[in-house]
Amino acid sequence: MNTKYRKMKNLFLRQSYLDSWDDYIRSLRKSNFIKWDYIILTASNEEQAEVYRQQINARLENHLLPDTTRYVVLPDPDGKRVGSGGATFNVLRYIAQVDGEVRENYFAGKRILVIHSGGDSKRVPQYSACGKLFSPVPRELPNGRPSTLFDEFIIGMSGIPSRFKEGMLVLSGDVLLLFNPLQIDFQYNGAAAISIKEPVETGKNHGVFLNDGTDYVGRFLHKQSEEQLKHMGAVNDHGYVDLDTGAVIMDSQMLQALFRLISTDNKVDDTKFHKFVNEKSRISFYGDFLFPLAKESTLEEYYKEAPEGSFCEELTDCRTKIWENLHNFSMKLLCVSPAEFIHFGTTRELLNLVTSTIDDYEFLDWKRQVVTNVCDNREFASHNSFISDLAKVGEGSYIEDSYLLDGTVIGEHCIISNVSIKKYADTLFGCNAWTIDASGKVCCSYLCGGGQSQRNVKCRYSFFENNFKWIYGKESSVSGRSVGWG
C-alpha cells in the first residue's frame, strides 16, 4: 500500500473513530438518539455469561451504556457447545419468548446487535475465563478509562441503528472492524455482509466472498488455500480478496424464516429447537447460515462444507431444512473502504499488536503504555498496571492488569496477565522476587476463585511458539516453586 493512500486512509479512519465517539456520547445523553433495542452477547457457559453480566452491570452503574437498550447474555443451553448457529437460534428463541405474545414476525421493528463471544480463547489462554470480548485494547478512551474490545464494539456501532429500520447485526467477538457507518447502504433483502479488501495471505485464514458481478455474494469460500482462491477467481489483480469480517446484517424476513425452523404455529417448539441446537449438530452461523445465501452455491456442495463440529446424519438433516428455508434469500456484498480489520486471534498476534506493530495504529491513539505508571519510552507494553521502578521487564513483553513490585524479573517477549506480585504472592511463593525467563514466548496469567484467603489460585503458564492452541502440563515451576496448572 503506497504511503499517500495509507496516510489518507488513516486520516479517514481517525475521523470516523472520533465520529463514533460522538455518536456514543449522544446515545448516552439524548433520549431521541436512535439506539439498539437489544444488545445480546452469547457465551459458552453460565460461568462465562456471569462474568459478562458483571462487566455490563458495572458499565450500566457508571452510566457508560445507553440505559434504554436491553442487554442480554445467553450461554449455550445446558452448557453444551452448540456452535455459533445454535447460539443464534438461542437468540431468536429468547426474543420470541420475551415478547410475551404471538406475532406474525417477532423481529419486525427491532434493531438487534448480537456479538458471538462464546469461544474458549484457547489461543489466548489468559482470556479463557472471561473471553476475548472484554480483553484490553491498547488505548485510553476520551473519558480516561482503559478500553476493551466490548467498549470498542459499543462505540463503533453506536451510529448503525439510525442507518436501518429493523433487523439483526451479527459480529464476531474477536474481530475489531473499523469503518464509517455512513459507508453502508442498508437497502437489501435477506442479508448483507460487510466486507473489506485484504491480501489473499489474510483471506486464506478466514472466509472470502466471491462477488457475482452485481455486488451480491456468488460463492462463500471458507478457509481455502491461496491456490484455490485464485482458481475460483476470488483474488483481484492486486492480490486482494473480499474478506468476510464476521459482520452480517439480516432483515426481519430472514430472521423469521430461521425462526420457523424452531417453531410451530409461530411458537417456540422445544423439540424442533433441540434438533438444531445441540452439541452433535453444532450449527455454524458462518458455514451453515451464510453458505446457502450465495447465489451459485448448490445443496451438494453445502453438504460437503466443513462443519463446526463433525459430519453426521443429524447435521445433514439440519442442513437440508436450513437450505430449504434460506436458499431463496440472497446476500448483498457491502465492501467498505477505507476500513481496517484487526483480528485478536492468537497470543502471538496480541503480543505483536501491542509491541512491535503498535505504531501502525498511532492514528487511533493506540500506544504501548495505557493507564499505567510506566513511561512511554520503555521497550515493553503495559496496560492498566503498576510496575515498580526496581522491577525488570524484558524488551517486547506485555504486562496487563497486573501489579509488579521490587525484585520482579520478566524476560523478553512474555505476556503477564492479571498477576499481582505483592505480600500475598510473596507468601504463596515463599520468596521476595518472582522471575519468568524461559527465553521469552511465555504467557502467564492468574485465575482466582473463592477469595485469596482460601488460596484457590491457579497459575496458567503456557508457551506460544508455533501458534499452539495450548500446551498442557501437570505443573509449572516459578522461581523454583511448583505451581499448579490451570
CSV table of C-alpha atoms in Angstrom, one decimal:
chain,number,residue,atom,x,y,z
A,1,MET,CA,0.0,0.0,0.0
A,2,ASN,CA,1.5,3.3,-1.1
A,3,THR,CA,2.4,5.9,1.6
A,4,LYS,CA,-0.1,8.6,0.3
A,5,TYR,CA,-3.0,6.2,0.3
A,6,ARG,CA,-2.1,4.9,3.8
A,7,LYS,CA,-2.0,8.5,5.1
A,8,MET,CA,-5.4,9.3,3.6
A,9,LYS,CA,-6.9,6.1,4.9
A,10,ASN,CA,-5.6,6.7,8.4
A,11,LEU,CA,-7.0,10.3,8.4
A,12,PHE,CA,-10.4,9.0,7.3
A,13,LEU,CA,-10.4,6.2,9.9
A,14,ARG,CA,-9.3,8.5,12.6
A,15,GLN,CA,-12.1,10.9,11.8
A,16,SER,CA,-14.5,8.0,11.7
A,17,TYR,CA,-13.2,6.9,15.1
A,18,LEU,CA,-13.9,10.4,16.5
A,19,ASP,CA,-17.3,10.5,14.9
A,20,SER,CA,-18.2,7.1,16.5
A,21,TRP,CA,-17.2,8.5,19.9
A,22,ASP,CA,-19.5,11.5,19.3
A,23,ASP,CA,-22.4,9.1,18.4
A,24,TYR,CA,-21.7,7.1,21.5
A,25,ILE,CA,-21.9,10.2,23.8
A,26,ARG,CA,-25.1,11.2,22.1
A,27,SER,CA,-26.5,7.7,22.7
A,28,LEU,CA,-25.9,8.2,26.4
A,29,ARG,CA,-27.2,11.8,26.7
A,30,LYS,CA,-30.0,12.2,24.1
A,31,SER,CA,-33.3,10.4,24.5
A,32,ASN,CA,-34.2,10.8,20.9
A,33,PHE,CA,-31.0,9.4,19.5
A,34,ILE,CA,-31.8,6.0,17.8
A,35,LYS,CA,-30.3,3.2,19.8
A,36,TRP,CA,-30.2,-0.6,19.7
A,37,ASP,CA,-33.3,-2.3,21.1
A,38,TYR,CA,-31.3,-5.3,22.1
A,39,ILE,CA,-27.6,-6.0,22.6
A,40,ILE,CA,-27.1,-9.7,23.1
A,41,LEU,CA,-23.9,-11.5,23.9
A,42,THR,CA,-23.5,-15.2,23.5
A,43,ALA,CA,-21.4,-17.2,26.0
A,44,SER,CA,-20.0,-20.7,26.2
A,45,ASN,CA,-21.5,-21.5,29.6
A,46,GLU,CA,-23.2,-19.9,32.6
A,47,GLU,CA,-19.9,-19.1,34.3
A,48,GLN,CA,-18.6,-17.1,31.4
A,49,ALA,CA,-22.1,-15.5,31.0
A,50,GLU,CA,-22.0,-14.3,34.6
A,51,VAL,CA,-18.6,-12.6,34.0
A,52,TYR,CA,-20.1,-10.8,31.0
A,53,ARG,CA,-23.1,-9.7,33.1
A,54,GLN,CA,-20.9,-8.3,35.8
A,55,GLN,CA,-19.0,-6.3,33.2
A,56,ILE,CA,-22.2,-5.0,31.6
A,57,ASN,CA,-23.7,-4.1,35.0
A,58,ALA,CA,-20.6,-2.2,36.1
A,59,ARG,CA,-20.9,-0.1,32.9
A,60,LEU,CA,-24.6,0.5,33.4
A,61,GLU,CA,-24.0,1.6,37.0
A,62,ASN,CA,-21.4,4.1,35.8
A,63,HIS,CA,-23.7,5.3,33.0
A,64,LEU,CA,-21.4,4.1,30.3
A,65,LEU,CA,-24.1,2.3,28.3
A,66,PRO,CA,-27.4,3.6,27.0
A,67,ASP,CA,-29.9,2.5,29.6
A,68,THR,CA,-32.9,2.2,27.3
A,69,THR,CA,-31.3,-0.7,25.5
A,70,ARG,CA,-32.0,-4.2,26.8
A,71,TYR,CA,-28.7,-6.1,27.5
A,72,VAL,CA,-28.8,-9.9,27.5
A,73,VAL,CA,-26.2,-12.6,27.9
A,74,LEU,CA,-27.2,-16.0,26.6
A,75,PRO,CA,-25.0,-19.0,27.4
A,76,ASP,CA,-25.1,-22.1,25.3
A,77,PRO,CA,-28.1,-24.2,26.6
A,78,ASP,CA,-27.2,-26.7,29.3
A,79,GLY,CA,-23.5,-25.8,29.0
A,80,LYS,CA,-23.2,-27.8,25.7
A,81,ARG,CA,-21.2,-26.4,22.8
A,82,VAL,CA,-23.9,-25.8,20.2
A,83,GLY,CA,-22.0,-23.8,17.6
A,84,SER,CA,-22.4,-20.1,16.6
A,85,GLY,CA,-25.5,-21.1,14.6
A,86,GLY,CA,-27.0,-22.9,17.6
A,87,ALA,CA,-26.3,-19.8,19.7
A,88,THR,CA,-28.1,-17.7,17.1
A,89,PHE,CA,-31.2,-19.9,17.2
A,90,ASN,CA,-31.0,-19.4,21.0
A,91,VAL,CA,-31.1,-15.6,20.5
A,92,LEU,CA,-34.2,-16.0,18.2
A,93,ARG,CA,-35.9,-18.1,20.8
A,94,TYR,CA,-35.2,-15.6,23.5
A,95,ILE,CA,-36.6,-12.6,21.6
A,96,ALA,CA,-39.7,-14.6,20.7
A,97,GLN,CA,-40.3,-15.7,24.2
A,98,VAL,CA,-39.6,-12.4,25.9
A,99,ASP,CA,-42.1,-10.7,23.6
A,100,GLY,CA,-44.9,-12.3,25.5
A,101,GLU,CA,-47.4,-12.7,22.7
A,102,VAL,CA,-47.7,-14.5,19.4
A,103,ARG,CA,-46.8,-12.2,16.5
A,104,GLU,CA,-46.6,-12.7,12.7
A,105,ASN,CA,-42.9,-11.5,12.9
A,106,TYR,CA,-41.2,-11.2,16.2
A,107,PHE,CA,-38.3,-9.3,14.7
A,108,ALA,CA,-40.1,-6.6,12.8
A,109,GLY,CA,-39.4,-3.1,14.1
A,110,LYS,CA,-36.5,-4.2,16.3
A,111,ARG,CA,-32.8,-3.3,16.0
A,112,ILE,CA,-30.7,-6.1,17.4
A,113,LEU,CA,-27.0,-6.3,17.9
A,114,VAL,CA,-25.6,-9.8,18.5
A,115,ILE,CA,-21.9,-10.4,19.4
A,116,HIS,CA,-20.8,-14.0,19.3
A,117,SER,CA,-18.4,-14.3,22.1
A,118,GLY,CA,-18.7,-17.8,23.4
A,119,GLY,CA,-15.3,-19.1,22.5
A,120,ASP,CA,-12.8,-20.8,24.9
A,121,SER,CA,-10.0,-18.4,23.9
A,122,LYS,CA,-7.6,-21.4,23.7
A,123,ARG,CA,-5.1,-19.5,21.6
A,124,VAL,CA,-5.1,-16.5,24.0
A,125,PRO,CA,-5.3,-18.5,27.3
A,126,GLN,CA,-5.3,-15.6,29.7
A,127,TYR,CA,-8.8,-14.7,28.5
A,128,SER,CA,-10.3,-18.2,28.7
A,129,ALA,CA,-12.3,-17.4,31.8
A,130,CYS,CA,-13.8,-14.1,30.6
A,131,GLY,CA,-13.5,-14.5,26.9
A,132,LYS,CA,-11.7,-12.2,24.4
A,133,LEU,CA,-14.7,-9.8,24.3
A,134,PHE,CA,-13.6,-8.0,27.4
A,135,SER,CA,-9.8,-8.2,26.7
A,136,PRO,CA,-7.9,-4.9,26.6
A,137,VAL,CA,-7.5,-2.7,23.6
A,138,PRO,CA,-4.3,-0.5,23.8
A,139,ARG,CA,-5.9,2.9,24.1
A,140,GLU,CA,-7.2,5.2,26.8
A,141,LEU,CA,-10.8,6.3,26.0
A,142,PRO,CA,-11.5,10.1,26.0
A,143,ASN,CA,-13.2,9.6,29.4
A,144,GLY,CA,-10.0,8.3,30.9
A,145,ARG,CA,-11.0,4.6,31.0
A,146,PRO,CA,-8.9,1.8,29.5
A,147,SER,CA,-10.7,0.3,26.5
A,148,THR,CA,-11.7,-3.3,25.8
A,149,LEU,CA,-13.0,-5.0,22.7
A,150,PHE,CA,-16.5,-4.7,24.1
A,151,ASP,CA,-16.2,-1.0,24.6
A,152,GLU,CA,-14.9,-0.6,21.0
A,153,PHE,CA,-17.9,-2.6,19.7
A,154,ILE,CA,-20.3,-0.4,21.6
A,155,ILE,CA,-18.7,2.8,20.5
A,156,GLY,CA,-18.0,1.8,16.9
A,157,MET,CA,-21.6,0.5,16.3
A,158,SER,CA,-23.4,3.4,18.0
A,159,GLY,CA,-24.2,5.0,14.6
A,160,ILE,CA,-25.6,1.9,13.0
A,161,PRO,CA,-29.1,1.8,14.4
A,162,SER,CA,-30.0,5.1,12.7
A,163,ARG,CA,-29.0,3.6,9.4
A,164,PHE,CA,-31.6,0.8,9.2
A,165,LYS,CA,-35.2,0.2,10.2
A,166,GLU,CA,-35.1,-3.3,11.6
A,167,GLY,CA,-33.0,-6.4,11.6
A,168,MET,CA,-30.0,-8.0,13.3
A,169,LEU,CA,-26.4,-7.2,13.0
A,170,VAL,CA,-24.1,-10.1,14.0
A,171,LEU,CA,-20.5,-9.6,14.9
A,172,SER,CA,-17.6,-11.9,15.8
A,173,GLY,CA,-16.3,-11.2,19.3
A,174,ASP,CA,-12.6,-11.4,18.4
A,175,VAL,CA,-12.5,-9.1,15.4
A,176,LEU,CA,-12.4,-5.3,15.6
A,177,LEU,CA,-13.7,-3.7,12.4
A,178,LEU,CA,-13.1,-0.1,11.8
A,179,PHE,CA,-15.2,1.7,9.2
A,180,ASN,CA,-17.7,4.6,8.9
A,181,PRO,CA,-21.4,3.6,9.2
A,182,LEU,CA,-22.2,6.2,6.6
A,183,GLN,CA,-20.4,4.0,4.0
A,184,ILE,CA,-23.1,1.3,4.3
A,185,ASP,CA,-26.2,1.1,2.1
A,186,PHE,CA,-28.7,-0.9,4.0
A,187,GLN,CA,-31.1,-1.3,1.1
A,188,TYR,CA,-31.2,-5.0,0.8
A,189,ASN,CA,-33.5,-8.1,1.1
A,190,GLY,CA,-32.4,-11.1,3.1
A,191,ALA,CA,-28.8,-10.5,4.3
A,192,ALA,CA,-25.9,-8.2,3.8
A,193,ALA,CA,-22.2,-9.0,4.5
A,194,ILE,CA,-19.8,-6.2,5.5
A,195,SER,CA,-16.5,-7.0,3.7
A,196,ILE,CA,-13.2,-5.3,3.2
A,197,LYS,CA,-10.3,-5.8,0.8
A,198,GLU,CA,-7.4,-7.7,2.4
A,199,PRO,CA,-4.4,-9.5,0.9
A,200,VAL,CA,-5.0,-13.1,0.0
A,201,GLU,CA,-2.5,-14.2,2.6
A,202,THR,CA,-5.0,-12.9,5.2
A,203,GLY,CA,-8.1,-14.2,3.4
A,204,LYS,CA,-6.9,-17.9,3.3
A,205,ASN,CA,-7.2,-18.0,7.1
A,206,HIS,CA,-10.8,-16.6,7.1
A,207,GLY,CA,-13.9,-16.6,4.9
A,208,VAL,CA,-13.8,-15.0,1.5
A,209,PHE,CA,-16.8,-13.7,-0.6
A,210,LEU,CA,-16.8,-14.1,-4.4
A,211,ASN,CA,-18.7,-11.2,-6.0
A,212,ASP,CA,-21.2,-12.4,-8.6
A,213,GLY,CA,-20.7,-9.2,-10.6
A,214,THR,CA,-23.7,-7.4,-9.3
A,215,ASP,CA,-22.5,-6.8,-5.7
A,216,TYR,CA,-24.1,-9.9,-4.4
A,217,VAL,CA,-22.3,-12.9,-3.0
A,218,GLY,CA,-21.9,-15.6,-5.7
A,219,ARG,CA,-19.9,-18.0,-3.5
A,220,PHE,CA,-18.8,-18.2,0.1
A,221,LEU,CA,-15.3,-19.6,0.4
A,222,HIS,CA,-14.3,-20.6,3.9
A,223,LYS,CA,-10.6,-21.0,4.8
A,224,GLN,CA,-9.5,-22.0,1.3
A,225,SER,CA,-5.8,-22.1,0.2
A,226,GLU,CA,-4.3,-19.3,-1.8
A,227,GLU,CA,-4.2,-21.5,-4.9
A,228,GLN,CA,-7.9,-22.4,-4.6
A,229,LEU,CA,-8.9,-18.8,-4.0
A,230,LYS,CA,-7.0,-17.8,-7.2
A,231,HIS,CA,-8.5,-20.7,-9.1
A,232,MET,CA,-12.0,-19.6,-8.1
A,233,GLY,CA,-11.4,-16.0,-9.3
A,234,ALA,CA,-11.6,-14.5,-5.8
A,235,VAL,CA,-8.3,-12.7,-6.0
A,236,ASN,CA,-8.1,-9.4,-7.9
A,237,ASP,CA,-5.1,-8.1,-9.9
A,238,HIS,CA,-3.6,-6.6,-6.8
A,239,GLY,CA,-3.7,-9.8,-4.8
A,240,TYR,CA,-6.7,-8.8,-2.6
A,241,VAL,CA,-9.9,-10.6,-1.7
A,242,ASP,CA,-13.3,-9.6,-0.4
A,243,LEU,CA,-12.8,-10.7,3.2
A,244,ASP,CA,-15.6,-12.0,5.5
A,245,THR,CA,-15.2,-9.7,8.5
A,246,GLY,CA,-17.8,-11.7,10.6
A,247,ALA,CA,-20.2,-8.7,10.4
A,248,VAL,CA,-23.5,-9.8,8.8
A,249,ILE,CA,-26.9,-8.0,8.8
A,250,MET,CA,-30.1,-10.0,8.4
A,251,ASP,CA,-33.5,-8.4,7.8
A,252,SER,CA,-36.6,-9.4,9.8
A,253,GLN,CA,-38.0,-11.6,7.0
A,254,MET,CA,-34.9,-13.8,7.0
A,255,LEU,CA,-34.9,-13.9,10.8
A,256,GLN,CA,-38.5,-15.1,10.7
A,257,ALA,CA,-37.5,-17.7,8.2
A,258,LEU,CA,-34.9,-19.0,10.6
A,259,PHE,CA,-37.3,-18.9,13.5
A,260,ARG,CA,-39.8,-21.1,11.6
A,261,LEU,CA,-37.2,-23.9,11.8
A,262,ILE,CA,-37.6,-23.9,15.6
A,263,SER,CA,-41.3,-23.1,15.9
A,264,THR,CA,-44.8,-24.5,15.3
A,265,ASP,CA,-47.7,-22.1,14.7
A,266,ASN,CA,-45.2,-19.3,15.4
A,267,LYS,CA,-44.5,-20.5,18.9
A,268,VAL,CA,-41.1,-22.0,20.0
A,269,ASP,CA,-41.2,-25.8,19.6
A,270,ASP,CA,-38.7,-27.3,22.1
A,271,THR,CA,-38.4,-30.5,20.0
A,272,LYS,CA,-37.5,-28.6,16.9
A,273,PHE,CA,-35.3,-26.2,18.8
A,274,HIS,CA,-33.2,-29.1,20.2
A,275,LYS,CA,-33.0,-30.7,16.8
A,276,PHE,CA,-30.9,-27.6,15.7
A,277,VAL,CA,-29.4,-26.6,19.0
A,278,ASN,CA,-27.2,-29.4,20.3
A,279,GLU,CA,-23.6,-30.4,20.6
A,280,LYS,CA,-23.7,-33.1,17.9
A,281,SER,CA,-25.0,-30.9,15.0
A,282,ARG,CA,-23.2,-27.8,16.2
A,283,ILE,CA,-24.7,-25.5,13.6
A,284,SER,CA,-22.3,-22.7,12.4
A,285,PHE,CA,-23.6,-19.3,11.8
A,286,TYR,CA,-21.0,-18.6,9.1
A,287,GLY,CA,-20.7,-22.0,7.5
A,288,ASP,CA,-24.3,-23.2,7.8
A,289,PHE,CA,-26.3,-19.9,7.5
A,290,LEU,CA,-24.2,-17.9,5.0
A,291,PHE,CA,-23.4,-20.7,2.5
A,292,PRO,CA,-27.0,-21.2,1.3
A,293,LEU,CA,-27.3,-17.4,0.6
A,294,ALA,CA,-24.6,-17.5,-2.1
A,295,LYS,CA,-26.3,-17.4,-5.5
A,296,GLU,CA,-24.1,-20.0,-7.1
A,297,SER,CA,-24.0,-22.5,-4.2
A,298,THR,CA,-25.5,-25.9,-4.5
A,299,LEU,CA,-27.0,-28.3,-2.0
A,300,GLU,CA,-24.4,-30.9,-2.8
A,301,GLU,CA,-21.6,-28.5,-2.0
A,302,TYR,CA,-23.4,-27.4,1.1
A,303,TYR,CA,-23.5,-30.9,2.5
A,304,LYS,CA,-19.7,-31.1,2.0
A,305,GLU,CA,-19.0,-27.7,3.7
A,306,ALA,CA,-16.6,-28.2,6.6
A,307,PRO,CA,-18.7,-28.3,9.8
A,308,GLU,CA,-18.0,-26.5,13.1
A,309,GLY,CA,-18.1,-30.0,14.8
A,310,SER,CA,-18.0,-33.1,12.7
A,311,PHE,CA,-20.0,-34.6,9.8
A,312,CYS,CA,-23.0,-36.6,11.0
A,313,GLU,CA,-26.5,-37.6,9.9
A,314,GLU,CA,-28.0,-35.0,12.3
A,315,LEU,CA,-26.1,-32.2,10.7
A,316,THR,CA,-27.1,-33.3,7.2
A,317,ASP,CA,-30.8,-33.3,8.2
A,318,CYS,CA,-30.4,-29.8,9.7
A,319,ARG,CA,-28.6,-28.5,6.6
A,320,THR,CA,-31.4,-29.8,4.4
A,321,LYS,CA,-34.0,-27.8,6.3
A,322,ILE,CA,-31.8,-24.7,6.5
A,323,TRP,CA,-31.3,-24.8,2.8
A,324,GLU,CA,-35.0,-25.1,2.1
A,325,ASN,CA,-35.7,-22.0,4.3
A,326,LEU,CA,-32.7,-19.8,3.3
A,327,HIS,CA,-31.7,-20.5,-0.3
A,328,ASN,CA,-34.3,-18.2,-1.7
A,329,PHE,CA,-32.7,-15.3,0.1
A,330,SER,CA,-29.6,-13.5,-1.2
A,331,MET,CA,-26.7,-11.8,0.5
A,332,LYS,CA,-25.7,-8.3,-0.6
A,333,LEU,CA,-21.9,-7.6,-0.6
A,334,LEU,CA,-21.1,-4.4,1.2
A,335,CYS,CA,-17.4,-3.7,0.6
A,336,VAL,CA,-16.4,-0.8,2.7
A,337,SER,CA,-13.3,1.3,2.0
A,338,PRO,CA,-11.3,2.7,3.7
A,339,ALA,CA,-11.6,0.2,6.5
A,340,GLU,CA,-9.5,-1.8,8.9
A,341,PHE,CA,-9.7,-5.4,10.1
A,342,ILE,CA,-7.9,-6.3,13.3
A,343,HIS,CA,-8.1,-9.9,14.5
A,344,PHE,CA,-7.4,-10.7,18.1
A,345,GLY,CA,-6.8,-14.3,17.4
A,346,THR,CA,-3.7,-15.7,18.9
A,347,THR,CA,-1.2,-14.9,21.7
A,348,ARG,CA,1.4,-14.0,19.1
A,349,GLU,CA,-0.9,-11.7,17.3
A,350,LEU,CA,-1.7,-9.9,20.5
A,351,LEU,CA,1.9,-9.5,21.5
A,352,ASN,CA,2.9,-8.2,18.1
A,353,LEU,CA,-0.1,-5.8,18.1
A,354,VAL,CA,0.8,-4.2,21.4
A,355,THR,CA,4.6,-4.1,21.0
A,356,SER,CA,6.1,-4.3,17.5
A,357,THR,CA,3.3,-3.0,15.3
A,358,ILE,CA,1.5,-0.6,17.8
A,359,ASP,CA,2.9,2.4,15.9
A,360,ASP,CA,0.9,1.4,12.9
A,361,TYR,CA,-2.2,2.4,14.9
A,362,GLU,CA,-0.9,5.6,16.3
A,363,PHE,CA,-3.7,7.4,14.3
A,364,LEU,CA,-6.2,5.7,16.6
A,365,ASP,CA,-4.3,6.9,19.7
A,366,TRP,CA,-3.2,3.3,20.4
A,367,LYS,CA,0.0,3.2,22.4
A,368,ARG,CA,2.3,0.8,24.4
A,369,GLN,CA,1.5,2.4,27.8
A,370,VAL,CA,-2.1,2.7,28.7
A,371,VAL,CA,-3.3,3.7,32.2
A,372,THR,CA,-0.1,2.9,33.9
A,373,ASN,CA,2.8,4.5,35.8
A,374,VAL,CA,5.3,3.4,33.1
A,375,CYS,CA,7.0,6.0,30.9
A,376,ASP,CA,6.2,6.0,27.2
A,377,ASN,CA,9.8,5.3,26.1
A,378,ARG,CA,10.1,1.9,27.6
A,379,GLU,CA,10.6,-1.1,25.3
A,380,PHE,CA,7.7,-3.1,26.7
A,381,ALA,CA,4.0,-2.6,26.8
A,382,SER,CA,1.8,-2.1,29.9
A,383,HIS,CA,-2.0,-1.8,30.2
A,384,ASN,CA,-3.8,-0.9,33.4
A,385,SER,CA,-0.8,-2.0,35.5
A,386,PHE,CA,1.6,-0.7,38.2
A,387,ILE,CA,5.2,-1.7,37.7
A,388,SER,CA,7.9,-0.8,40.3
A,389,ASP,CA,10.9,1.2,39.1
A,390,LEU,CA,13.0,-1.6,40.5
A,391,ALA,CA,11.2,-4.4,38.6
A,392,LYS,CA,12.9,-5.6,35.4
A,393,VAL,CA,10.8,-6.2,32.3
A,394,GLY,CA,12.4,-7.5,29.2
A,395,GLU,CA,12.1,-5.9,25.8
A,396,GLY,CA,9.0,-6.8,23.8
A,397,SER,CA,7.0,-8.1,26.8
A,398,TYR,CA,3.4,-7.1,27.6
A,399,ILE,CA,2.0,-6.6,31.1
A,400,GLU,CA,-1.7,-6.2,31.6
A,401,ASP,CA,-4.0,-5.8,34.7
A,402,SER,CA,-1.0,-6.6,36.9
A,403,TYR,CA,0.9,-5.2,39.9
A,404,LEU,CA,4.7,-5.9,39.9
A,405,LEU,CA,6.8,-4.8,42.9
A,406,ASP,CA,10.5,-4.6,43.5
A,407,GLY,CA,12.6,-7.6,42.6
A,408,THR,CA,10.2,-8.9,39.9
A,409,VAL,CA,12.1,-10.0,36.8
A,410,ILE,CA,10.2,-10.7,33.5
A,411,GLY,CA,12.1,-12.0,30.5
A,412,GLU,CA,11.8,-10.8,26.9
A,413,HIS,CA,8.7,-11.3,24.8
A,414,CYS,CA,6.5,-12.5,27.6
A,415,ILE,CA,2.9,-11.8,28.4
A,416,ILE,CA,1.9,-11.3,32.1
A,417,SER,CA,-1.8,-11.0,32.8
A,418,ASN,CA,-3.8,-10.5,36.0
A,419,VAL,CA,-0.7,-11.1,38.2
A,420,SER,CA,-0.2,-9.3,41.5
A,421,ILE,CA,3.3,-9.6,43.0
A,422,LYS,CA,2.8,-8.2,46.5
A,423,LYS,CA,2.5,-9.5,50.0
A,424,TYR,CA,0.1,-12.3,49.3
A,425,ALA,CA,2.1,-13.6,46.4
A,426,ASP,CA,5.3,-13.4,48.4
A,427,THR,CA,3.7,-15.7,51.0
A,428,LEU,CA,2.4,-18.0,48.3
A,429,PHE,CA,5.7,-18.5,46.5
A,430,GLY,CA,7.8,-18.1,49.6
A,431,CYS,CA,10.1,-15.6,48.1
A,432,ASN,CA,10.6,-11.8,47.7
A,433,ALA,CA,11.3,-12.0,43.9
A,434,TRP,CA,9.4,-13.5,41.1
A,435,THR,CA,11.2,-14.5,37.9
A,436,ILE,CA,9.8,-15.5,34.5
A,437,ASP,CA,12.5,-16.1,31.9
A,438,ALA,CA,12.1,-19.0,29.6
A,439,SER,CA,13.8,-17.4,26.7
A,440,GLY,CA,10.7,-15.5,26.0
A,441,LYS,CA,7.5,-16.6,24.2
A,442,VAL,CA,5.7,-17.3,27.6
A,443,CYS,CA,2.3,-16.3,28.7
A,444,CYS,CA,1.5,-16.3,32.4
A,445,SER,CA,-1.9,-15.5,34.0
A,446,TYR,CA,-3.7,-15.9,37.2
A,447,LEU,CA,-7.2,-17.3,37.8
A,448,CYS,CA,-8.5,-16.7,41.3
A,449,GLY,CA,-11.6,-18.2,42.8
A,450,GLY,CA,-13.1,-18.4,46.3
A,451,GLY,CA,-11.1,-15.4,47.5
A,452,GLN,CA,-7.4,-15.1,48.3
A,453,SER,CA,-8.0,-16.2,51.9
A,454,GLN,CA,-8.8,-19.6,50.5
A,455,ARG,CA,-5.8,-19.6,48.2
A,456,ASN,CA,-7.9,-21.0,45.4
A,457,VAL,CA,-5.4,-19.7,42.8
A,458,LYS,CA,-4.3,-21.3,39.6
A,459,CYS,CA,-1.4,-20.1,37.5
A,460,ARG,CA,-1.6,-20.7,33.8
A,461,TYR,CA,1.8,-20.8,32.2
A,462,SER,CA,1.8,-21.5,28.5
A,463,PHE,CA,4.1,-21.2,25.5
A,464,PHE,CA,3.0,-19.7,22.2
A,465,GLU,CA,5.8,-20.7,19.8
A,466,ASN,CA,4.4,-22.0,16.5
A,467,ASN,CA,0.9,-20.7,17.4
A,468,PHE,CA,0.0,-23.7,19.6
A,469,LYS,CA,-3.6,-23.5,20.9
A,470,TRP,CA,-2.5,-24.9,24.3
A,471,ILE,CA,0.4,-26.8,25.8
A,472,TYR,CA,-1.0,-28.6,28.8
A,473,GLY,CA,1.1,-30.0,31.7
A,474,LYS,CA,0.5,-31.1,35.3
A,475,GLU,CA,2.5,-28.3,36.9
A,476,SER,CA,4.9,-25.5,36.3
A,477,SER,CA,7.9,-24.1,38.1
A,478,VAL,CA,8.0,-20.4,39.0
A,479,SER,CA,11.1,-19.2,40.9
A,480,GLY,CA,11.9,-22.8,41.8
A,481,ARG,CA,8.5,-23.3,43.3
A,482,SER,CA,5.9,-25.7,41.9
A,483,VAL,CA,2.7,-24.0,40.8
A,484,GLY,CA,-0.4,-25.9,39.6
A,485,TRP,CA,-1.5,-25.5,36.0
A,486,GLY,CA,-5.0,-24.2,35.2
